[in-house]
Amino acid sequence: MRGLHADTGYLLYRLGLRSGQLFNACLQESGLRLRHYAVLRFLAGTDGAPQRELSTRLGYDPSAIVGLVDDLEKLGFAERRPSPDDRRSRIVVLTGSGRDFLRDTDEAGLRVTGELLGPLDPAERESLHALLLRIAEDGLN
């Protein structure tokens, strides 16, 4: 019988948990969590997105997205605006304060990644990222 650490899926799961713990610890002072950060990062690459798209693209339950966006709106990091394509619909948009927050947390994010990937040399880190990106693009989109 195979040992637990012979299971790649389990290792990915454990590393994901560890990454989340480290990142949440960095975000703790702001009152945000990794899920909030993910919404902000996604919005930074768009001109805004409907909540249902955030749910689909990030893999979060639609009801969780509502709460996350509410939290981000209270902090002034995101806002809901009328959709330019459909007046009945609203899109979530990153604000200037949200962009500032992301810029301010970039260094912390790099430190977390550096800590997590400490045993790997730069070439191995690059290879791992490329492999994970390929898996993510195939299985998470």
XYZ file of C-alpha atoms in Angstrom:
141
model
C 0.000 0.000 0.000
C 1.260 3.478 -0.885
C 2.173 5.936 1.844
C 0.212 9.153 2.232
C 2.993 11.332 0.835
C 3.107 9.201 -2.307
C -0.245 10.738 -3.273
C 0.359 13.903 -5.315
C -3.213 15.093 -4.828
C -2.811 14.945 -1.070
C 0.477 16.838 -1.222
C -1.149 19.565 -3.333
C -3.992 19.751 -0.833
C -1.597 20.060 2.130
C 0.540 22.663 0.386
C -2.597 24.615 -0.496
C -3.628 24.595 3.157
C -0.169 25.721 4.242
C -0.085 28.471 1.640
C -3.501 29.703 2.788
C -2.405 29.687 6.432
C 0.731 31.675 5.679
C -1.094 34.169 3.489
C -3.963 34.608 5.952
C -1.411 35.328 8.672
C 0.069 38.099 6.496
C -3.379 39.536 5.804
C -4.564 39.253 9.415
C -3.692 42.851 10.281
C -5.912 44.155 7.460
C -8.879 42.069 8.585
C -9.029 40.349 5.211
C -8.468 36.735 4.276
C -7.108 34.981 1.224
C -10.588 34.767 -0.305
C -10.904 38.573 -0.225
C -7.442 38.884 -1.725
C -8.363 36.494 -4.536
C -11.393 38.621 -5.432
C -9.250 41.765 -5.476
C -6.535 40.108 -7.570
C -9.119 38.881 -10.070
C -10.714 42.326 -10.310
C -7.287 43.910 -10.863
C -7.133 42.117 -14.209
C -10.576 43.198 -15.391
C -12.696 46.280 -15.920
C -15.181 44.764 -13.490
C -17.113 41.532 -13.295
C -20.605 40.398 -12.325
C -20.724 38.526 -9.016
C -21.758 35.330 -10.798
C -18.561 35.514 -12.897
C -16.490 35.980 -9.737
C -18.165 32.900 -8.305
C -17.483 30.829 -11.403
C -13.925 31.995 -12.034
C -12.777 31.777 -8.404
C -14.698 28.599 -7.575
C -16.540 30.147 -4.626
C -20.181 29.620 -3.751
C -22.312 32.545 -5.007
C -23.500 33.304 -1.458
C -19.871 33.553 -0.308
C -19.120 36.063 -3.081
C -21.905 38.339 -1.826
C -20.344 38.467 1.641
C -16.815 38.928 0.313
C -17.876 41.816 -1.929
C -19.841 43.350 0.955
C -16.684 43.252 3.087
C -14.577 44.781 0.318
C -17.141 47.526 -0.253
C -17.138 48.426 3.452
C -13.355 48.866 3.261
C -13.619 50.896 0.064
C -11.591 48.334 -1.919
C -14.363 47.431 -4.379
C -17.727 48.769 -5.406
C -20.783 47.584 -7.243
C -21.637 49.656 -10.316
C -24.334 49.428 -12.958
C -23.261 47.227 -15.840
C -22.651 49.194 -19.031
C -24.248 46.321 -20.977
C -27.355 45.776 -18.835
C -28.777 48.466 -16.564
C -30.487 45.838 -14.408
C -27.196 44.123 -13.686
C -24.326 45.302 -11.495
C -20.625 44.636 -11.808
C -17.976 44.612 -9.103
C -15.085 46.994 -9.756
C -11.756 47.450 -7.993
C -11.319 50.942 -6.511
C -8.152 53.002 -6.213
C -7.929 52.001 -2.551
C -8.191 48.366 -3.595
C -5.320 48.826 -6.056
C -3.262 50.499 -3.325
C -3.969 47.589 -0.970
C -2.839 45.065 -3.599
C 0.332 47.024 -4.278
C 1.041 47.190 -0.537
C 0.533 43.432 -0.129
C 2.664 42.385 -3.105
C 5.806 42.105 -0.995
C 4.019 40.065 1.681
C 2.725 37.704 -0.995
C 6.200 37.227 -2.375
C 7.518 36.497 1.133
C 4.820 33.853 1.682
C 5.629 32.213 -1.637
C 9.341 32.384 -0.838
C 8.778 30.703 2.517
C 6.571 27.998 1.054
C 8.927 27.264 -1.831
C 12.119 27.698 0.204
C 13.496 24.211 -0.546
C 13.397 24.865 -4.316
C 15.975 26.758 -6.359
C 14.776 29.499 -8.769
C 14.673 27.178 -11.794
C 12.633 24.604 -9.874
C 10.226 27.324 -8.709
C 9.754 28.461 -12.291
C 9.142 24.878 -13.460
C 6.674 24.230 -10.647
C 4.775 27.408 -11.461
C 4.599 26.517 -15.157
C 3.328 23.011 -14.378
C 0.725 24.252 -11.899
C -0.423 26.905 -14.348
C -0.868 24.276 -17.048
C -2.925 22.105 -14.705
C -4.972 25.091 -13.523
C -5.697 26.297 -17.052
C -6.869 22.839 -18.058
C -8.858 21.938 -14.969
C -10.038 25.165 -13.384
C -11.352 27.225 -16.283
